[in-house]
GROMACS .gro file of C-alpha atoms in nm:
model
  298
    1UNK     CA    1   0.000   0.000   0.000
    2UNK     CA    2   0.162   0.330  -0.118
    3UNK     CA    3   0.256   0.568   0.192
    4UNK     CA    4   0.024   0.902   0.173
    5UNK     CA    5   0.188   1.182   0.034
    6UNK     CA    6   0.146   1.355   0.380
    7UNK     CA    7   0.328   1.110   0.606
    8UNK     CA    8   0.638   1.069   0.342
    9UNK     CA    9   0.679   1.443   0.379
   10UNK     CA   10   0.597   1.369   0.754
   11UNK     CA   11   0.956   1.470   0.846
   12UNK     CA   12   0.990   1.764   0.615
   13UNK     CA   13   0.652   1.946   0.560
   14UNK     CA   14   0.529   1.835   0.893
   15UNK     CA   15   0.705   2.066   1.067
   16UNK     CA   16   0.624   2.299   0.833
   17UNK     CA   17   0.244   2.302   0.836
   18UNK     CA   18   0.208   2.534   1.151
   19UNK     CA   19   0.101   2.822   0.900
   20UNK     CA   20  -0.267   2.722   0.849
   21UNK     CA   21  -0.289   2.817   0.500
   22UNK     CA   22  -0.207   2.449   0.388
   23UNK     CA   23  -0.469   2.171   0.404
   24UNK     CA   24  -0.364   1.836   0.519
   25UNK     CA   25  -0.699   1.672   0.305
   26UNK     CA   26  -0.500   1.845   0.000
   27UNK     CA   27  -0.183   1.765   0.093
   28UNK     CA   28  -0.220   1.386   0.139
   29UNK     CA   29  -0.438   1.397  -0.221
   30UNK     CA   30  -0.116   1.506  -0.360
   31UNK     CA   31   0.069   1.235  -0.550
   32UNK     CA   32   0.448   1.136  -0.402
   33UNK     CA   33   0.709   1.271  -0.595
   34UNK     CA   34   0.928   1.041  -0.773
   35UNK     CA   35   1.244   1.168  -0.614
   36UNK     CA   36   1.364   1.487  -0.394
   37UNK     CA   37   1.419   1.776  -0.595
   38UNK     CA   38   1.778   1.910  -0.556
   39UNK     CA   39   1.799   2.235  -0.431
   40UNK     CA   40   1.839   2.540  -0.646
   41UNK     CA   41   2.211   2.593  -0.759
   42UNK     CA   42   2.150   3.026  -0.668
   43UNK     CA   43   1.899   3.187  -0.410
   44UNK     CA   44   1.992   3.535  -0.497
   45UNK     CA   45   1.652   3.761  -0.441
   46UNK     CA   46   1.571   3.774  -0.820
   47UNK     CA   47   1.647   3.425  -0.925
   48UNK     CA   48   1.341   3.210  -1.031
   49UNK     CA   49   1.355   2.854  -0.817
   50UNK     CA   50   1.016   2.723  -0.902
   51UNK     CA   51   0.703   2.798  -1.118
   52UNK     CA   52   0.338   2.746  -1.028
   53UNK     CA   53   0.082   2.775  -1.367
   54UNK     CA   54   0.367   2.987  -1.491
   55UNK     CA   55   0.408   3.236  -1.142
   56UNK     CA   56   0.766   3.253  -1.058
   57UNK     CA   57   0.861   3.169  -0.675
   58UNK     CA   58   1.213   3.364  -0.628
   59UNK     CA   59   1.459   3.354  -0.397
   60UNK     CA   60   1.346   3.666  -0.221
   61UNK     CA   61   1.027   3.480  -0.144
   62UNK     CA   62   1.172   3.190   0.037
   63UNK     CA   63   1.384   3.430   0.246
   64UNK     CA   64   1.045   3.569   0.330
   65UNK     CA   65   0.885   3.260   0.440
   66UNK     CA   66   1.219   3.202   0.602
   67UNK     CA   67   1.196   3.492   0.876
   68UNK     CA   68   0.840   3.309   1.006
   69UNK     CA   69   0.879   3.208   1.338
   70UNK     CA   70   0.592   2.929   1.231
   71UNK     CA   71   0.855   2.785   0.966
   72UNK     CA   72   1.146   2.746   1.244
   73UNK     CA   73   1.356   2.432   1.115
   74UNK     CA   74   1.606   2.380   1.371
   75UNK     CA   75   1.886   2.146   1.285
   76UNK     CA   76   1.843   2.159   0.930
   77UNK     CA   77   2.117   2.185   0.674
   78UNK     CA   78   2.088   2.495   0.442
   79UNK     CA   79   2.021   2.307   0.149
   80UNK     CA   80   1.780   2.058   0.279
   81UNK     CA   81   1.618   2.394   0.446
   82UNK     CA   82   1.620   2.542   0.086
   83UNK     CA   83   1.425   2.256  -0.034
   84UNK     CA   84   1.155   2.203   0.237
   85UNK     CA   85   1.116   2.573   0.183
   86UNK     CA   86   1.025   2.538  -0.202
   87UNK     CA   87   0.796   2.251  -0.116
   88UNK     CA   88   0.577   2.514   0.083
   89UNK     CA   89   0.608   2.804  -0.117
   90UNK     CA   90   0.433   2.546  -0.421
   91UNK     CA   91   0.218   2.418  -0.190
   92UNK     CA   92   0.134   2.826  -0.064
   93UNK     CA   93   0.097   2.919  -0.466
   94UNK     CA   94  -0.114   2.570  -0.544
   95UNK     CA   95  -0.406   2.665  -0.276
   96UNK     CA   96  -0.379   3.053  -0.341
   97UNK     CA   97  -0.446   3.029  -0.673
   98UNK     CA   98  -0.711   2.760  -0.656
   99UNK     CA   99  -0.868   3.019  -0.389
  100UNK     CA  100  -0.832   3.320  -0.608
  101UNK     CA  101  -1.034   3.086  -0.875
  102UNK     CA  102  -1.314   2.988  -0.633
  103UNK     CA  103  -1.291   3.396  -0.549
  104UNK     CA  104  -1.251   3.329  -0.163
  105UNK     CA  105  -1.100   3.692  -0.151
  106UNK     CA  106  -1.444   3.880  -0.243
  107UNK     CA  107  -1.547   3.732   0.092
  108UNK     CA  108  -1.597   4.008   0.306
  109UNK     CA  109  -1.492   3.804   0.595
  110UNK     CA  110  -1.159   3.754   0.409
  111UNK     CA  111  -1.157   4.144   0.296
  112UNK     CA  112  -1.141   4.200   0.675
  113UNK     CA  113  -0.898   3.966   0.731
  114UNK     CA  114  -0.655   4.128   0.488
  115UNK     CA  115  -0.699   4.483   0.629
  116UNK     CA  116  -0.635   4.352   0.965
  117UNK     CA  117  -0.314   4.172   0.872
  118UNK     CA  118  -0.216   4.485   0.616
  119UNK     CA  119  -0.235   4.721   0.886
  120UNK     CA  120  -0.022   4.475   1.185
  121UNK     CA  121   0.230   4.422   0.907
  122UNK     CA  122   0.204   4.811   0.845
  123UNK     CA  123   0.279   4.877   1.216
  124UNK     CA  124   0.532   4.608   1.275
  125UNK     CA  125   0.759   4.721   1.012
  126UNK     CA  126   0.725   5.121   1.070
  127UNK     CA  127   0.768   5.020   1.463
  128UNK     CA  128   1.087   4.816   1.374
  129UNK     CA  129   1.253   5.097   1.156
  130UNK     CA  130   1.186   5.335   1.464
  131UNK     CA  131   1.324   5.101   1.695
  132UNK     CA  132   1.663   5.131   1.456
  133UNK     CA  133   1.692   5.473   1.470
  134UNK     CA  134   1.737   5.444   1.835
  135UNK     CA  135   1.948   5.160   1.907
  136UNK     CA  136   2.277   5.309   1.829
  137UNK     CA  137   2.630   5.236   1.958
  138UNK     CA  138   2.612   5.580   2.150
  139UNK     CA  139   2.288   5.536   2.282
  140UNK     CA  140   2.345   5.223   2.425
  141UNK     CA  141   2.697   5.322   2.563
  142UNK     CA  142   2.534   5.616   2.766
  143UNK     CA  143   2.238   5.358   2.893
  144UNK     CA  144   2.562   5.115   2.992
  145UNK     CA  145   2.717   5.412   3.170
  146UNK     CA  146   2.404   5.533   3.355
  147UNK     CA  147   2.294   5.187   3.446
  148UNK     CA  148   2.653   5.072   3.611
  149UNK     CA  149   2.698   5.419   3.808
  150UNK     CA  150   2.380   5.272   3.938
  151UNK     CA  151   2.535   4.978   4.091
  152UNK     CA  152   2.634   4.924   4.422
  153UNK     CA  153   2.895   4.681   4.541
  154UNK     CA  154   2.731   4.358   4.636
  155UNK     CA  155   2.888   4.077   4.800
  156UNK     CA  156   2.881   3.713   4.655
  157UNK     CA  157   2.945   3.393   4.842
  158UNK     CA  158   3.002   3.077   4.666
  159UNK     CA  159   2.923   2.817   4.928
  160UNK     CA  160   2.892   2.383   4.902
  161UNK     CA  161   2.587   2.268   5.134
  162UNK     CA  162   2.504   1.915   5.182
  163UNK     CA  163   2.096   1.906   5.242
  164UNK     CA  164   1.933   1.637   5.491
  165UNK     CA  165   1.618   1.550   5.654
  166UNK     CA  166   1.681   1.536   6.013
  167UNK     CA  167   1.849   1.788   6.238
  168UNK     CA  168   2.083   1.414   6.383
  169UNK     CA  169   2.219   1.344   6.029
  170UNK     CA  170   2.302   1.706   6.027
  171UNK     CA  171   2.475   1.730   6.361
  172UNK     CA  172   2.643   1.395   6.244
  173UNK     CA  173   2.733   1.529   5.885
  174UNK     CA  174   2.921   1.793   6.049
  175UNK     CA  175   3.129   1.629   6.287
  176UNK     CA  176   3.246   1.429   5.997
  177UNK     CA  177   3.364   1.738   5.782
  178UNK     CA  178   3.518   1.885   6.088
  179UNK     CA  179   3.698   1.631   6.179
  180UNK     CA  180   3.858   1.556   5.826
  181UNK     CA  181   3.626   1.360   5.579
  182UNK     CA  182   3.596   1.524   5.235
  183UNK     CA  183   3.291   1.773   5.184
  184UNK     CA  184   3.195   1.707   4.842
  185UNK     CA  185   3.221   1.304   4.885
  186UNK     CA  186   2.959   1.292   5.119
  187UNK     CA  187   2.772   1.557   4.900
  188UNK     CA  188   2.769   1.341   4.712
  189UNK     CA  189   2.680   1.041   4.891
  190UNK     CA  190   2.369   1.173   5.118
  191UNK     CA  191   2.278   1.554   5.020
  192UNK     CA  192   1.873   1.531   4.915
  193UNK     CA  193   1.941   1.767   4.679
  194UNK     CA  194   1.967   1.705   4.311
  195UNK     CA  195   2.077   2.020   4.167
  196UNK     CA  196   2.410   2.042   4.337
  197UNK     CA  197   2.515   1.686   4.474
  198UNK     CA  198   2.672   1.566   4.174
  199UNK     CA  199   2.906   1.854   4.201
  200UNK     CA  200   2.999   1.785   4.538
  201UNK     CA  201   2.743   2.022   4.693
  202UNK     CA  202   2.867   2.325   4.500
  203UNK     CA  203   2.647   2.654   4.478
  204UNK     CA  204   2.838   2.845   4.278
  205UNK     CA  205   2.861   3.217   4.321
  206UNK     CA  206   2.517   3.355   4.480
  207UNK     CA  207   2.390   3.693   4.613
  208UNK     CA  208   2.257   3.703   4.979
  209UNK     CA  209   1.877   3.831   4.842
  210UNK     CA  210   1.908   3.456   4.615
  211UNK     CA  211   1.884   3.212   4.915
  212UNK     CA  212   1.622   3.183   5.170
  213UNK     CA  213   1.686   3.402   5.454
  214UNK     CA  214   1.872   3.120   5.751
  215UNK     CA  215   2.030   2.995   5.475
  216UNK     CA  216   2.166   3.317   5.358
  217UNK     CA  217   2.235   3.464   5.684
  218UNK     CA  218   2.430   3.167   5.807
  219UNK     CA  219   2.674   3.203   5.494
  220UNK     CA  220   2.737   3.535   5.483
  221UNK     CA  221   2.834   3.518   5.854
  222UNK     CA  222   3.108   3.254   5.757
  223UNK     CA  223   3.449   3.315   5.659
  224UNK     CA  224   3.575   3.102   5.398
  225UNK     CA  225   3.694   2.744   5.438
  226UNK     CA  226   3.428   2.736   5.777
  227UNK     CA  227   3.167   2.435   5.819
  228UNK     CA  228   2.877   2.560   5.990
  229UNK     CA  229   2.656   2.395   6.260
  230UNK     CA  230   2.312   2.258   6.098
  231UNK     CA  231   2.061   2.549   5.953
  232UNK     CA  232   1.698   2.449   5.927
  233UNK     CA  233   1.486   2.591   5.634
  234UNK     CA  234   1.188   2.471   5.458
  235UNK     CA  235   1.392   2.228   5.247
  236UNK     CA  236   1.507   2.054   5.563
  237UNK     CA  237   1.885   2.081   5.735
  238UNK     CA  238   2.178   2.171   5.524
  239UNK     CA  239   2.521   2.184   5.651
  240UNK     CA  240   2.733   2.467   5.474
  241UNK     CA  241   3.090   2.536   5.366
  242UNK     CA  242   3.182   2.849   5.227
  243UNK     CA  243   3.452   2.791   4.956
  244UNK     CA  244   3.537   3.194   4.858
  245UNK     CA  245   3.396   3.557   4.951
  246UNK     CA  246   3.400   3.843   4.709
  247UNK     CA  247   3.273   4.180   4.565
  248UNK     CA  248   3.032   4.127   4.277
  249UNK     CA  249   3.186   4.202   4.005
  250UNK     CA  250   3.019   4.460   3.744
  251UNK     CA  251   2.945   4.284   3.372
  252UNK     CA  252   3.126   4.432   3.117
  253UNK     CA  253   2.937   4.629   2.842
  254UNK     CA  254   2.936   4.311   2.583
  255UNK     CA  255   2.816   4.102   2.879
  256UNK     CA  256   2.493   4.351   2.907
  257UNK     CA  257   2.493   4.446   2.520
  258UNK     CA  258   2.233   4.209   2.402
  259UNK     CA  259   2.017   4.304   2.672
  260UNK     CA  260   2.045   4.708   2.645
  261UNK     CA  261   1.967   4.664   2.250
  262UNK     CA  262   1.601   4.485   2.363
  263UNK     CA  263   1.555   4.732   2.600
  264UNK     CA  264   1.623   5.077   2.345
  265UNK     CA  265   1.414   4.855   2.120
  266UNK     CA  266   1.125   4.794   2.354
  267UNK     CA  267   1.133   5.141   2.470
  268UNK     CA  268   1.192   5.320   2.116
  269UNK     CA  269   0.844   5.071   2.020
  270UNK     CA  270   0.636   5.207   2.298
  271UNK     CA  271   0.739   5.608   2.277
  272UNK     CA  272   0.643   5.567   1.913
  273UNK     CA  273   0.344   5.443   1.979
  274UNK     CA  274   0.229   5.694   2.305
  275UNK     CA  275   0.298   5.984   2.093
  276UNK     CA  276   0.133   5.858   1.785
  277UNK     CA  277  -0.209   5.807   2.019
  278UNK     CA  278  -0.116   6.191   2.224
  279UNK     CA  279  -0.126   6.334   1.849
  280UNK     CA  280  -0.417   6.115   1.678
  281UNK     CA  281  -0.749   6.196   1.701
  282UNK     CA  282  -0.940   5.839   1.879
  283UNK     CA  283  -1.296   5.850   1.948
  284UNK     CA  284  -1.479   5.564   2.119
  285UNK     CA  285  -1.865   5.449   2.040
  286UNK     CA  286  -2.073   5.302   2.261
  287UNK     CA  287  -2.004   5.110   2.587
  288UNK     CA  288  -1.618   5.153   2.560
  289UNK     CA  289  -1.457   5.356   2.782
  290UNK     CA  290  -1.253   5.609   2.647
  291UNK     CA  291  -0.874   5.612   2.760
  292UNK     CA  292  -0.664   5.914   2.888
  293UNK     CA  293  -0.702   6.159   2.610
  294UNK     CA  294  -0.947   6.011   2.419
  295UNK     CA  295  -1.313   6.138   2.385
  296UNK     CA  296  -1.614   5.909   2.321
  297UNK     CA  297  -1.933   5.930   2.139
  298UNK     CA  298  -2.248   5.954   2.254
   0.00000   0.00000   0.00000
């Protein structure tokens, strides 16, 4: 029995078919092809990789359907990317055109439809060439400067605990570490906790505001290389060793880069849109309450 068309492109158009545009009935209707079609020797933005009824698909429109998040293809090679891509944009042409015939666009559901997605597409790409007029090297330099003079020294700890039930296995942990055994073996042996008992109990490098408050107190109190008594918190009773003290250290400017760009963008987005609404004129019918500056209608 011959596979369906839809489950022999299970692995490639499956993943695919997020954008709803594409019916699965249709799809698995579709005759198998006799062998994958290589992909296209040159993807420049004017070079034709596929005709539908004689419309051209070019390499500008797969690098379209490439930027949507619904067509995400992680851990595919380029060229077997290329061709899954091609697949859709056929399959994209094949239904659009048989709607245009069937005239599913004088709809005035569909007419509606179109405005709405003209206009988001309208916004989106005005809001996104605003958003690059702000995020500049020297904008994002003076946000770096203002936001580390902001800083204040914090200290870190970075601390091994070994976590137990019982306030006894806790006293006995204890005298066992202070009177020679290694820490992080029997971290490793009886600690309850799974995040850090396969590294020997180790925290790593935490803030005091991170850990639950006897927990936190306790090692910030402690001077490296100490073992503390048992401290009781809601996880149970940890015994504590703190490895180093120091001064958090600032992050650097790339460390924080990524970060500062969303936030210029984000912010650039929503100025743009306050002082497009302060200077529009917005008038709201019936039971909608008008916002700050807006008037409604009777």
């Amino acid at each position: 029995m011959p596979i369906p068309f839809s489950l022999r492109r299970a692995s490639a158009l499956a993943l695919i078919l997020a954008a709803p545009c594409l019916s699965g009935v249709a799809l698995a209707q579709t005759p198998a092809p006799k062998a994958a079609t290589p992909a296209p020797a040159a993807t420049s933005p004017d070079t034709v990789v596929a005709r539908v009824n004689g419309q051209p698909i070019t390499g500008a429109d797969l690098a379209l359907a490439g930027e949507d998040p619904a067509l995400s293809l992680p851990g595919v090679d380029e060229s077997a990317k290329q061709n899954l891509l091609v697949d859709y944009m056929i399959d994209l042409k094949v239904g659009a055109q048989a709607a245009e015939a069937a005239k599913v666009g004088d709809a005035p559901e569909f007419k509606r439809k179109l405005a709405y997605f003209r206009d988001k597409l309208l916004l989106d790409d005005y809001l996104e060439r605003e958003a690059k007029k702000a995020v500049t090297p020297e904008a994002a330099k003076a946000l770096y400067d203002q936001t580390v003079k902001s800083m204040k020294p914090e200290e870190e700890v970075r601390a091994r605990h070994i976590l137990v039930e019982s306030e006894d296995e806790a006293k006995a942990i204890a005298a066992r570490i202070k009177g020679g055994e290694d820490f992080a073996k029997i971290a490793g042996e009886v600690s309850k906790d799974p995040g850090s008992k396969t590294e020997g109990g180790d925290l790593g490098w935490f803030t005091q505001e991170r850990m639950v408050k006897p927990f936190a107190d306790a090692a910030f109190k402690m001077a490296p290389g100490q073992v503390s008594d048992p401290v009781k918190t809601q996880f149970g009773w940890h015994v504590l060793r703190v490895e180093e003290k120091r001064t958090k250290p600032v992050p650097t400017f790339d460390e924080m880069k990524e970060q500062i760009d969303q936030y210029l963008t984000r912010k650039a987005q929503q100025d743009t849109i306050v002082k497009l609404r302060e200077a529009a004129k917005v008038e709201r019918s019936g039971s909608n309450a008008p916002a700050a500056g807006e008037t409604k209608k009777p």
